[in-house]
mmCIF file of C-alpha atoms and ligand atoms in Angstrom:
data_model
loop_
_atom_site.group_PDB
_atom_site.id
_atom_site.type_symbol
_atom_site.label_atom_id
_atom_site.label_comp_id
_atom_site.label_asym_id
_atom_site.label_seq_id
_atom_site.Cartn_x
_atom_site.Cartn_y
_atom_site.Cartn_z
ATOM 1 C CA MET A 463 -75.726 -7.998 176.360
ATOM 2 C CA GLN A 464 -76.580 -8.123 172.430
ATOM 3 C CA ARG A 465 -75.101 -9.979 170.114
ATOM 4 C CA THR A 466 -74.726 -8.911 166.860
ATOM 5 C CA LEU A 467 -73.316 -11.571 163.878
ATOM 6 C CA SER A 468 -72.695 -10.829 159.886
ATOM 7 C CA LEU A 469 -70.457 -12.474 157.480
ATOM 8 C CA LEU A 470 -68.494 -11.326 153.829
ATOM 9 C CA THR A 471 -67.653 -13.940 151.521
ATOM 10 C CA PRO A 472 -64.561 -12.386 149.797
ATOM 11 C CA SER A 473 -65.614 -13.997 146.574
ATOM 12 C CA GLY A 474 -64.604 -10.286 144.592
ATOM 13 C CA HIS A 475 -63.491 -7.119 145.553
ATOM 14 C CA LEU A 476 -65.578 -5.242 148.243
ATOM 15 C CA THR A 477 -68.191 -2.917 146.868
ATOM 16 C CA LEU A 478 -70.333 -0.027 147.512
ATOM 17 C CA GLY A 479 -73.460 -1.505 148.179
ATOM 18 C CA ASN A 480 -71.190 -4.121 150.630
ATOM 19 C CA LEU A 481 -70.422 -1.096 153.043
ATOM 20 C CA LEU A 482 -73.645 0.497 152.580
ATOM 21 C CA GLY A 483 -76.021 -2.295 152.990
ATOM 22 C CA ALA A 484 -73.980 -4.159 155.194
ATOM 23 C CA LEU A 485 -70.185 -2.996 156.636
ATOM 24 C CA ARG A 486 -71.843 0.795 158.019
ATOM 25 C CA PRO A 487 -74.561 -1.165 159.974
ATOM 26 C CA MET A 488 -71.852 -3.313 161.478
ATOM 27 C CA ALA A 489 -69.611 -1.367 162.296
ATOM 28 C CA ALA A 490 -72.419 0.899 163.985
ATOM 29 C CA ALA A 491 -73.620 -2.070 166.562
ATOM 30 C CA ALA A 492 -70.007 -2.437 166.873
ATOM 31 C CA THR A 493 -69.509 0.960 168.726
ATOM 32 C CA ALA A 494 -72.462 0.391 170.177
ATOM 33 C CA ALA A 495 -72.080 -2.817 172.183
ATOM 34 C CA PRO A 496 -67.958 -4.370 170.778
ATOM 35 C CA ALA A 497 -68.096 -7.348 172.990
ATOM 36 C CA GLY A 498 -71.227 -8.489 171.537
ATOM 37 C CA CYS A 499 -70.063 -8.145 168.115
ATOM 38 C CA PHE A 500 -69.016 -11.612 166.028
ATOM 39 C CA TYR A 501 -67.536 -10.394 162.020
ATOM 40 C CA GLY A 502 -66.438 -12.694 159.810
ATOM 41 C CA VAL A 503 -64.909 -13.222 155.969
ATOM 42 C CA ALA A 504 -66.927 -16.372 154.913
ATOM 43 C CA ASP A 505 -63.906 -18.064 153.165
ATOM 44 C CA LEU A 506 -65.884 -21.598 152.891
ATOM 45 C CA HIS A 507 -68.716 -20.028 151.096
ATOM 46 C CA ALA A 508 -66.755 -18.938 148.620
ATOM 47 C CA MET A 509 -65.950 -22.168 147.118
ATOM 48 C CA THR A 510 -69.285 -22.840 146.121
ATOM 49 C CA THR A 511 -68.443 -22.291 142.442
ATOM 50 C CA PRO A 512 -65.290 -23.266 141.193
ATOM 51 C CA HIS A 513 -62.323 -21.097 142.211
ATOM 52 C CA ASP A 514 -58.359 -20.403 142.638
ATOM 53 C CA PRO A 515 -56.751 -21.250 145.692
ATOM 54 C CA GLY A 516 -54.276 -18.138 145.433
ATOM 55 C CA ARG A 517 -56.763 -15.555 144.414
ATOM 56 C CA LEU A 518 -59.216 -16.583 147.404
ATOM 57 C CA ARG A 519 -56.446 -16.384 150.267
ATOM 58 C CA ALA A 520 -56.050 -12.701 148.961
ATOM 59 C CA LEU A 521 -59.328 -11.777 148.589
ATOM 60 C CA THR A 522 -59.487 -13.660 152.124
ATOM 61 C CA ALA A 523 -57.220 -10.969 153.203
ATOM 62 C CA GLU A 524 -58.122 -7.844 151.351
ATOM 63 C CA THR A 525 -61.876 -8.372 152.380
ATOM 64 C CA ALA A 526 -60.874 -8.902 156.712
ATOM 65 C CA THR A 527 -58.087 -5.959 156.273
ATOM 66 C CA LEU A 528 -61.160 -3.420 154.834
ATOM 67 C CA MET A 529 -63.514 -4.830 157.377
ATOM 68 C CA LEU A 530 -61.088 -3.456 160.246
ATOM 69 C CA ALA A 531 -60.348 -0.272 158.568
ATOM 70 C CA ALA A 532 -64.486 0.425 157.834
ATOM 71 C CA GLY A 533 -64.117 0.004 161.727
ATOM 72 C CA LEU A 534 -65.056 -3.538 163.011
ATOM 73 C CA ASP A 535 -61.313 -3.305 164.580
ATOM 74 C CA ASP A 536 -63.383 -3.092 168.200
ATOM 75 C CA ALA A 537 -65.624 -6.477 167.606
ATOM 76 C CA THR A 538 -64.701 -9.574 167.060
ATOM 77 C CA VAL A 539 -63.225 -10.512 163.667
ATOM 78 C CA PHE A 540 -61.941 -13.860 162.256
ATOM 79 C CA VAL A 541 -62.052 -16.130 159.492
ATOM 80 C CA GLN A 542 -64.738 -18.650 158.855
ATOM 81 C CA SER A 543 -62.185 -21.867 157.932
ATOM 82 C CA ARG A 544 -60.650 -21.407 161.131
ATOM 83 C CA VAL A 545 -63.179 -22.158 163.468
ATOM 84 C CA PRO A 546 -64.228 -25.756 162.798
ATOM 85 C CA ALA A 547 -67.490 -25.028 164.481
ATOM 86 C CA HIS A 548 -68.665 -23.823 161.293
ATOM 87 C CA ALA A 549 -68.414 -27.048 159.503
ATOM 88 C CA GLN A 550 -69.447 -29.064 162.063
ATOM 89 C CA LEU A 551 -72.885 -27.296 162.728
ATOM 90 C CA ALA A 552 -73.377 -26.697 159.054
ATOM 91 C CA TYR A 553 -73.919 -30.703 158.483
ATOM 92 C CA LEU A 554 -76.347 -31.221 161.692
ATOM 93 C CA LEU A 555 -78.614 -28.347 160.168
ATOM 94 C CA GLU A 556 -78.094 -30.614 156.902
ATOM 95 C CA CYS A 557 -79.929 -33.030 158.739
ATOM 96 C CA THR A 558 -82.630 -30.751 159.631
ATOM 97 C CA ALA A 559 -83.001 -28.690 156.664
ATOM 98 C CA THR A 560 -85.179 -30.302 153.497
ATOM 99 C CA THR A 561 -84.239 -30.891 150.198
ATOM 100 C CA GLY A 562 -87.439 -28.574 149.130
ATOM 101 C CA GLU A 563 -86.621 -25.866 150.957
ATOM 102 C CA LEU A 564 -82.515 -26.124 150.101
ATOM 103 C CA GLY A 565 -83.738 -26.476 146.688
ATOM 104 C CA ARG A 566 -85.847 -22.964 146.535
ATOM 105 C CA MET A 567 -82.744 -20.654 148.095
ATOM 106 C CA ILE A 568 -82.292 -18.441 144.718
ATOM 107 C CA GLN A 569 -78.941 -18.395 144.253
ATOM 108 C CA PHE A 570 -79.229 -22.009 143.678
ATOM 109 C CA LYS A 571 -81.860 -21.509 140.793
ATOM 110 C CA GLN A 572 -79.799 -18.706 140.013
ATOM 111 C CA LYS A 573 -75.668 -20.639 139.599
ATOM 112 C CA ALA A 574 -77.005 -23.865 139.364
ATOM 113 C CA GLY A 575 -76.342 -25.694 136.232
ATOM 114 C CA ASP A 576 -75.635 -28.702 134.629
ATOM 115 C CA GLU A 577 -74.537 -32.135 136.424
ATOM 116 C CA SER A 578 -70.989 -30.182 137.194
ATOM 117 C CA THR A 579 -72.839 -27.790 139.407
ATOM 118 C CA ARG A 580 -71.092 -28.299 142.599
ATOM 119 C CA ALA A 581 -72.514 -29.995 145.897
ATOM 120 C CA ALA A 582 -71.659 -27.022 147.846
ATOM 121 C CA LEU A 583 -74.012 -24.492 145.958
ATOM 122 C CA PHE A 584 -77.013 -26.862 147.125
ATOM 123 C CA THR A 585 -75.659 -27.230 150.737
ATOM 124 C CA TYR A 586 -73.888 -23.804 151.552
ATOM 125 C CA PRO A 587 -77.833 -22.371 153.159
ATOM 126 C CA ALA A 588 -77.508 -25.062 156.163
ATOM 127 C CA LEU A 589 -73.627 -23.371 156.832
ATOM 128 C CA MET A 590 -74.595 -19.725 155.900
ATOM 129 C CA ALA A 591 -77.288 -20.884 159.053
ATOM 130 C CA ALA A 592 -74.813 -22.863 161.527
ATOM 131 C CA ASP A 593 -72.668 -19.462 161.020
ATOM 132 C CA ILE A 594 -75.502 -17.638 162.759
ATOM 133 C CA LEU A 595 -76.545 -19.930 165.114
ATOM 134 C CA LEU A 596 -73.651 -20.832 166.167
ATOM 135 C CA TYR A 597 -73.322 -16.931 168.150
ATOM 136 C CA ARG A 598 -76.612 -17.159 169.459
ATOM 137 C CA PRO A 599 -77.089 -13.505 168.341
ATOM 138 C CA ASP A 600 -80.387 -11.324 168.566
ATOM 139 C CA GLN A 601 -79.328 -9.034 165.256
ATOM 140 C CA VAL A 602 -77.939 -10.134 161.714
ATOM 141 C CA PRO A 603 -77.420 -6.379 160.158
ATOM 142 C CA VAL A 604 -76.927 -7.262 156.528
ATOM 143 C CA GLY A 605 -78.374 -5.976 153.043
ATOM 144 C CA ALA A 606 -81.836 -7.002 151.604
ATOM 145 C CA ASP A 607 -80.015 -9.458 149.316
ATOM 146 C CA GLN A 608 -79.498 -11.614 152.569
ATOM 147 C CA ARG A 609 -83.297 -12.193 153.408
ATOM 148 C CA GLN A 610 -83.961 -16.049 152.632
ATOM 149 C CA HIS A 611 -81.147 -16.984 154.350
ATOM 150 C CA VAL A 612 -81.854 -15.499 157.364
ATOM 151 C CA GLU A 613 -85.555 -16.683 157.309
ATOM 152 C CA LEU A 614 -84.559 -20.050 156.688
ATOM 153 C CA THR A 615 -81.743 -19.805 159.383
ATOM 154 C CA ARG A 616 -84.643 -18.535 161.594
ATOM 155 C CA ASP A 617 -87.012 -21.628 159.844
ATOM 156 C CA LEU A 618 -84.106 -24.310 160.784
ATOM 157 C CA ALA A 619 -83.564 -22.872 164.545
ATOM 158 C CA LEU A 620 -87.046 -23.200 165.613
ATOM 159 C CA ARG A 621 -87.545 -26.467 164.423
ATOM 160 C CA PHE A 622 -84.295 -27.975 165.628
ATOM 161 C CA ASN A 623 -85.135 -26.270 169.199
ATOM 162 C CA ARG A 624 -88.888 -28.047 168.542
ATOM 163 C CA LEU A 625 -87.138 -31.516 167.350
ATOM 164 C CA TYR A 626 -84.343 -31.722 170.105
ATOM 165 C CA GLY A 627 -84.667 -28.596 172.337
ATOM 166 C CA PRO A 628 -84.058 -25.301 173.005
ATOM 167 C CA VAL A 629 -80.606 -24.701 171.715
ATOM 168 C CA PHE A 630 -80.758 -21.732 169.448
ATOM 169 C CA THR A 631 -81.860 -18.318 169.774
ATOM 170 C CA VAL A 632 -84.011 -17.407 165.939
ATOM 171 C CA PRO A 633 -81.996 -14.359 165.121
ATOM 172 C CA GLU A 634 -83.827 -10.704 163.934
ATOM 173 C CA LEU A 635 -83.114 -9.795 160.449
ATOM 174 C CA VAL A 636 -82.140 -5.733 160.524
ATOM 175 C CA LEU A 637 -81.721 -3.990 156.943
ATOM 176 C CA PRO A 638 -80.763 -0.570 156.704
ATOM 177 C CA THR A 639 -82.708 2.367 155.819
ATOM 178 C CA ALA A 640 -81.097 3.822 152.667
ATOM 179 C CA GLY A 641 -78.779 1.611 150.813
ATOM 180 C CA ALA A 642 -80.363 -2.242 151.670
ATOM 181 C CA ARG A 643 -80.193 -2.969 148.277
ATOM 182 C CA VAL A 644 -77.766 -0.946 145.936
ATOM 183 C CA MET A 645 -78.073 -1.875 142.366
ATOM 184 C CA ARG A 646 -75.595 -1.520 139.332
ATOM 185 C CA LEU A 647 -74.686 2.116 138.153
ATOM 186 C CA ASP A 648 -75.159 0.987 134.580
ATOM 187 C CA ASP A 649 -78.235 -1.942 135.030
ATOM 188 C CA PRO A 650 -80.195 -0.865 137.772
ATOM 189 C CA ALA A 651 -82.162 -3.635 137.593
ATOM 190 C CA ARG A 652 -79.835 -5.696 138.873
ATOM 191 C CA LYS A 653 -77.980 -5.927 142.321
ATOM 192 C CA MET A 654 -74.136 -4.075 142.932
ATOM 193 C CA GLY A 655 -72.315 -7.825 143.254
ATOM 194 C CA LYS A 656 -68.934 -8.414 144.098
ATOM 195 C CA SER A 657 -68.164 -11.640 141.737
ATOM 196 C CA ASP A 658 -70.004 -9.587 138.642
ATOM 197 C CA ALA A 659 -67.064 -9.714 135.754
ATOM 198 C CA ASP A 660 -67.676 -6.178 133.843
ATOM 199 C CA GLU A 661 -67.183 -3.511 137.352
ATOM 200 C CA ALA A 662 -67.867 -0.814 135.121
ATOM 201 C CA GLY A 663 -71.149 -0.349 137.373
ATOM 202 C CA VAL A 664 -69.672 -1.055 140.354
ATOM 203 C CA VAL A 665 -67.880 1.728 142.712
ATOM 204 C CA LEU A 666 -65.490 -0.432 144.521
ATOM 205 C CA LEU A 667 -64.369 0.441 148.039
ATOM 206 C CA LEU A 668 -60.433 0.776 146.777
ATOM 207 C CA ASP A 669 -61.466 2.854 143.545
ATOM 208 C CA PRO A 670 -59.201 5.766 143.879
ATOM 209 C CA PRO A 671 -61.632 9.269 142.905
ATOM 210 C CA ASP A 672 -61.535 9.921 139.724
ATOM 211 C CA VAL A 673 -62.410 6.019 139.311
ATOM 212 C CA VAL A 674 -65.830 7.120 141.215
ATOM 213 C CA ARG A 675 -66.119 10.196 138.882
ATOM 214 C CA ARG A 676 -66.033 8.243 135.705
ATOM 215 C CA LYS A 677 -68.313 5.529 137.135
ATOM 216 C CA VAL A 678 -71.197 7.589 138.740
ATOM 217 C CA ALA A 679 -70.436 10.322 135.449
ATOM 218 C CA ARG A 680 -72.079 6.993 133.303
ATOM 219 C CA ALA A 681 -74.894 6.182 135.876
ATOM 220 C CA VAL A 682 -77.965 5.660 133.838
ATOM 221 C CA THR A 683 -80.609 8.308 134.771
ATOM 222 C CA ASP A 684 -84.212 9.132 132.865
ATOM 223 C CA SER A 685 -85.103 10.649 129.618
ATOM 224 C CA ASP A 686 -87.434 12.883 131.537
ATOM 225 C CA THR A 687 -85.789 16.481 131.950
ATOM 226 C CA GLY A 688 -88.761 17.745 134.002
ATOM 227 C CA PRO A 689 -88.219 20.613 136.983
ATOM 228 C CA ASP A 690 -88.820 17.444 139.197
ATOM 229 C CA ALA A 691 -86.794 15.210 137.394
ATOM 230 C CA VAL A 692 -84.881 14.170 140.527
ATOM 231 C CA ARG A 693 -87.079 12.231 142.612
ATOM 232 C CA ALA A 694 -87.060 8.353 143.360
ATOM 233 C CA ALA A 695 -89.792 6.637 141.565
ATOM 234 C CA PRO A 696 -90.654 3.037 140.799
ATOM 235 C CA ASP A 697 -90.617 3.949 136.640
ATOM 236 C CA LYS A 698 -87.248 5.672 137.435
ATOM 237 C CA PRO A 699 -84.620 3.216 138.871
ATOM 238 C CA GLY A 700 -81.883 4.360 137.859
ATOM 239 C CA VAL A 701 -82.378 8.148 139.772
ATOM 240 C CA SER A 702 -83.678 6.357 142.999
ATOM 241 C CA ASN A 703 -80.689 4.137 143.133
ATOM 242 C CA LEU A 704 -78.418 7.224 142.999
ATOM 243 C CA LEU A 705 -80.827 9.233 145.490
ATOM 244 C CA ASP A 706 -80.969 6.037 148.111
ATOM 245 C CA VAL A 707 -76.714 6.272 147.453
ATOM 246 C CA LEU A 708 -76.790 9.732 147.952
ATOM 247 C CA ALA A 709 -79.097 9.450 151.123
ATOM 248 C CA ALA A 710 -76.739 6.392 153.236
ATOM 249 C CA CYS A 711 -73.934 8.487 152.584
ATOM 250 C CA GLY A 712 -75.454 11.387 154.753
ATOM 251 C CA GLY A 713 -76.294 13.828 151.554
ATOM 252 C CA SER A 714 -78.912 15.523 150.755
ATOM 253 C CA PRO A 715 -80.942 16.060 147.553
ATOM 254 C CA GLU A 716 -82.293 19.619 148.260
ATOM 255 C CA GLY A 717 -81.527 21.793 145.330
ATOM 256 C CA LEU A 718 -80.799 18.982 143.234
ATOM 257 C CA THR A 719 -82.522 19.737 140.309
ATOM 258 C CA THR A 720 -80.327 18.113 136.769
ATOM 259 C CA TYR A 721 -79.200 14.979 136.425
ATOM 260 C CA GLY A 722 -75.628 16.051 136.344
ATOM 261 C CA ALA A 723 -75.919 17.926 139.753
ATOM 262 C CA LEU A 724 -77.360 14.562 141.148
ATOM 263 C CA LYS A 725 -74.334 12.359 139.339
ATOM 264 C CA ARG A 726 -71.826 15.147 140.768
ATOM 265 C CA ALA A 727 -73.941 15.526 144.692
ATOM 266 C CA VAL A 728 -73.063 11.386 144.546
ATOM 267 C CA THR A 729 -69.612 11.659 143.832
ATOM 268 C CA ASP A 730 -68.589 13.834 146.310
ATOM 269 C CA ALA A 731 -70.122 12.194 149.192
ATOM 270 C CA VAL A 732 -69.766 8.607 147.884
ATOM 271 C CA VAL A 733 -65.853 9.822 148.209
ATOM 272 C CA ALA A 734 -65.841 11.956 151.300
ATOM 273 C CA GLU A 735 -67.103 8.040 152.596
ATOM 274 C CA LEU A 736 -64.420 6.090 151.063
ATOM 275 C CA GLU A 737 -61.596 8.407 151.528
ATOM 276 C CA PRO A 738 -60.957 7.686 155.267
ATOM 277 C CA LEU A 739 -61.414 3.728 155.036
ATOM 278 C CA GLN A 740 -58.820 4.016 152.309
ATOM 279 C CA LYS A 741 -56.338 6.001 154.390
ATOM 280 C CA ARG A 742 -57.084 3.610 156.842
ATOM 281 C CA TYR A 743 -57.106 0.342 154.554
ATOM 282 C CA ALA A 744 -52.894 1.610 153.291
ATOM 283 C CA GLU A 745 -51.762 2.054 157.138
ATOM 284 C CA LEU A 746 -53.349 -1.839 157.772
ATOM 285 C CA ALA A 747 -52.648 -3.077 154.175
ATOM 286 C CA ALA A 748 -48.682 -2.100 155.472
ATOM 287 C CA ASP A 749 -49.023 -4.174 158.515
ATOM 288 C CA PRO A 750 -49.955 -8.083 157.160
ATOM 289 C CA GLY A 751 -48.706 -9.133 160.700
ATOM 290 C CA HIS A 752 -50.777 -7.232 162.632
ATOM 291 C CA VAL A 753 -53.864 -7.684 161.175
ATOM 292 C CA ALA A 754 -53.360 -11.772 160.701
ATOM 293 C CA SER A 755 -53.209 -11.197 164.964
ATOM 294 C CA VAL A 756 -56.090 -9.585 164.805
ATOM 295 C CA LEU A 757 -57.667 -12.421 162.610
ATOM 296 C CA GLU A 758 -55.950 -15.169 165.273
ATOM 297 C CA ALA A 759 -56.936 -13.960 168.364
ATOM 298 C CA GLY A 760 -60.876 -13.435 166.681
ATOM 299 C CA ALA A 761 -61.119 -17.373 165.904
ATOM 300 C CA ALA A 762 -59.691 -18.200 169.510
ATOM 301 C CA ARG A 763 -62.540 -15.936 170.723
ATOM 302 C CA CYS A 764 -65.502 -17.714 168.142
ATOM 303 C CA ARG A 765 -63.523 -21.443 169.009
ATOM 304 C CA GLU A 766 -64.679 -20.386 172.931
ATOM 305 C CA VAL A 767 -68.263 -18.831 172.261
ATOM 306 C CA ALA A 768 -69.413 -21.786 169.538
ATOM 307 C CA GLY A 769 -67.550 -24.909 171.195
ATOM 308 C CA PRO A 770 -70.039 -24.680 173.572
ATOM 309 C CA VAL A 771 -73.343 -23.914 171.441
ATOM 310 C CA LEU A 772 -71.635 -27.084 168.910
ATOM 311 C CA ALA A 773 -71.254 -29.693 171.905
ATOM 312 C CA GLU A 774 -74.950 -28.733 173.102
ATOM 313 C CA ALA A 775 -76.570 -29.299 169.367
ATOM 314 C CA GLN A 776 -74.921 -32.908 169.015
ATOM 315 C CA SER A 777 -75.512 -33.585 172.437
ATOM 316 C CA VAL A 778 -79.490 -33.195 172.063
ATOM 317 C CA MET A 779 -79.507 -35.153 168.264
ATOM 318 C CA GLY A 780 -78.193 -37.747 170.104
ATOM 319 C CA LEU A 781 -74.110 -37.324 169.754
ATOM 320 C CA GLY A 782 -71.616 -38.673 172.071
ATOM 321 C CA PRO A 783 -71.560 -39.751 175.435
ATOM 322 C CA SER A 784 -75.300 -39.342 177.583
HETATM 323 N N1 AQP B 1322 -75.951 -4.332 146.271
HETATM 324 C C1 AQP B 1322 -76.012 -4.691 147.530
HETATM 325 N N2 AQP B 1322 -76.535 -3.729 148.507
HETATM 326 C C2 AQP B 1322 -76.363 -3.763 149.699
HETATM 327 N N3 AQP B 1322 -76.214 -4.365 150.549
HETATM 328 C C3 AQP B 1322 -75.240 -5.999 149.908
HETATM 329 N N4 AQP B 1322 -74.504 -6.641 150.207
HETATM 330 C C4 AQP B 1322 -74.156 -7.435 148.826
HETATM 331 N N5 AQP B 1322 -74.103 -6.437 148.005
HETATM 332 C C5 AQP B 1322 -75.220 -5.807 148.844
HETATM 333 C C6 AQP B 1322 -74.052 -7.084 151.315
HETATM 334 O O1 AQP B 1322 -73.217 -7.285 152.181
HETATM 335 C C7 AQP B 1322 -72.655 -8.327 152.887
HETATM 336 C C8 AQP B 1322 -71.974 -9.588 152.295
HETATM 337 O O2 AQP B 1322 -72.939 -9.945 150.796
HETATM 338 P P1 AQP B 1322 -71.999 -11.474 150.565
HETATM 339 O O3 AQP B 1322 -70.519 -11.544 150.606
HETATM 340 O O4 AQP B 1322 -72.497 -12.227 150.873
HETATM 341 O O5 AQP B 1322 -72.385 -11.063 149.048
HETATM 342 P P2 AQP B 1322 -72.441 -10.342 147.857
HETATM 343 O O6 AQP B 1322 -71.694 -8.923 148.192
HETATM 344 O O7 AQP B 1322 -73.948 -10.034 147.720
HETATM 345 O O8 AQP B 1322 -71.799 -11.103 146.591
HETATM 346 P P3 AQP B 1322 -72.603 -11.325 145.453
HETATM 347 O O9 AQP B 1322 -70.657 -10.589 144.219
HETATM 348 O O10 AQP B 1322 -73.008 -9.767 144.794
HETATM 349 O O11 AQP B 1322 -72.467 -12.638 145.170
HETATM 350 P P4 AQP B 1322 -71.584 -13.923 145.535
HETATM 351 O O12 AQP B 1322 -70.408 -13.657 145.859
HETATM 352 O O13 AQP B 1322 -71.969 -14.159 146.871
HETATM 353 O O14 AQP B 1322 -71.277 -14.399 144.052
HETATM 354 C C9 AQP B 1322 -74.716 -9.089 152.626
HETATM 355 O O15 AQP B 1322 -74.981 -8.542 154.049
HETATM 356 C C10 AQP B 1322 -75.071 -8.934 151.611
HETATM 357 O O16 AQP B 1322 -76.585 -8.327 151.972
#
């Protein structure tokens, strides 16, 4: 059976980028083969920069509830910290990775500052590799920003297998055909991210329709207003981004000749995409006991699946009895 693995970090409120780049492809895989899908809330990854414990707990619950609302409820959904094998395997992979490759990770280069930078910001890619390799997945559906992490994971799996024995499956990165890298509406040079303090150009999954409308209406487009102005091109990043979002939400650019018409089409497509998800979210959020029991069952299944893989990795590295 095909195995699929993906995690989301509760470092902010989930965005349209998270939905189109990750949640939708994850839901498609879960519909095709639910028993093979493992989807987690990566709460340990939300602690690599200073964090507020209460906010982390609330965002973990919100993220898990949104994942279920997005149609992942047939898959195994869990919270990473409830499966200790993740942190345990991460240490073994820190002993496999080099400081050179960890130092080249884009997130570290972007976020590392002075000596007060948390050590975990340097080592977290080994935890991310552990998150993946523990489940021996064939596929990892993620947005394009995760390419470097999955490549490192593949490198570590190959190196570990060569040095110690064939423990890990080497997974494939799977990107969606549209929505792989949704950009900010107000600044299409920057990725739409959930930990940005300024939410003006970021569509949140729980934004009501009028907020979506306002954010899309203010999206950056282009000064060119000719008859073929509405087209994707490298020198039209804002328009290209809106067309990508439209395509990912199942809309068509057919007959759209003005930026105003494009924005209305994008708004309608995004609102239609979010409406059922928000309705389901409201139902689930009203029943936190149900969500907690789904997560508990998910973590129990993960402990069963991941435990033997961790034990094998420990054994071939020389830990424990022979
Ligand atoms: N803009 C995006 N377009 C397409 N896919 C995206 N993803 C994230 N942003 C976009 C995909 O969503 C999944 C979970 O992402 P994440 O939790 O690892 O981190 P993030 O949403 O990328 O978070 P931030 O806020 O931008 O950065 P952090 O939280 O690290 O400070 C992944 O599959 C990701 O590709």
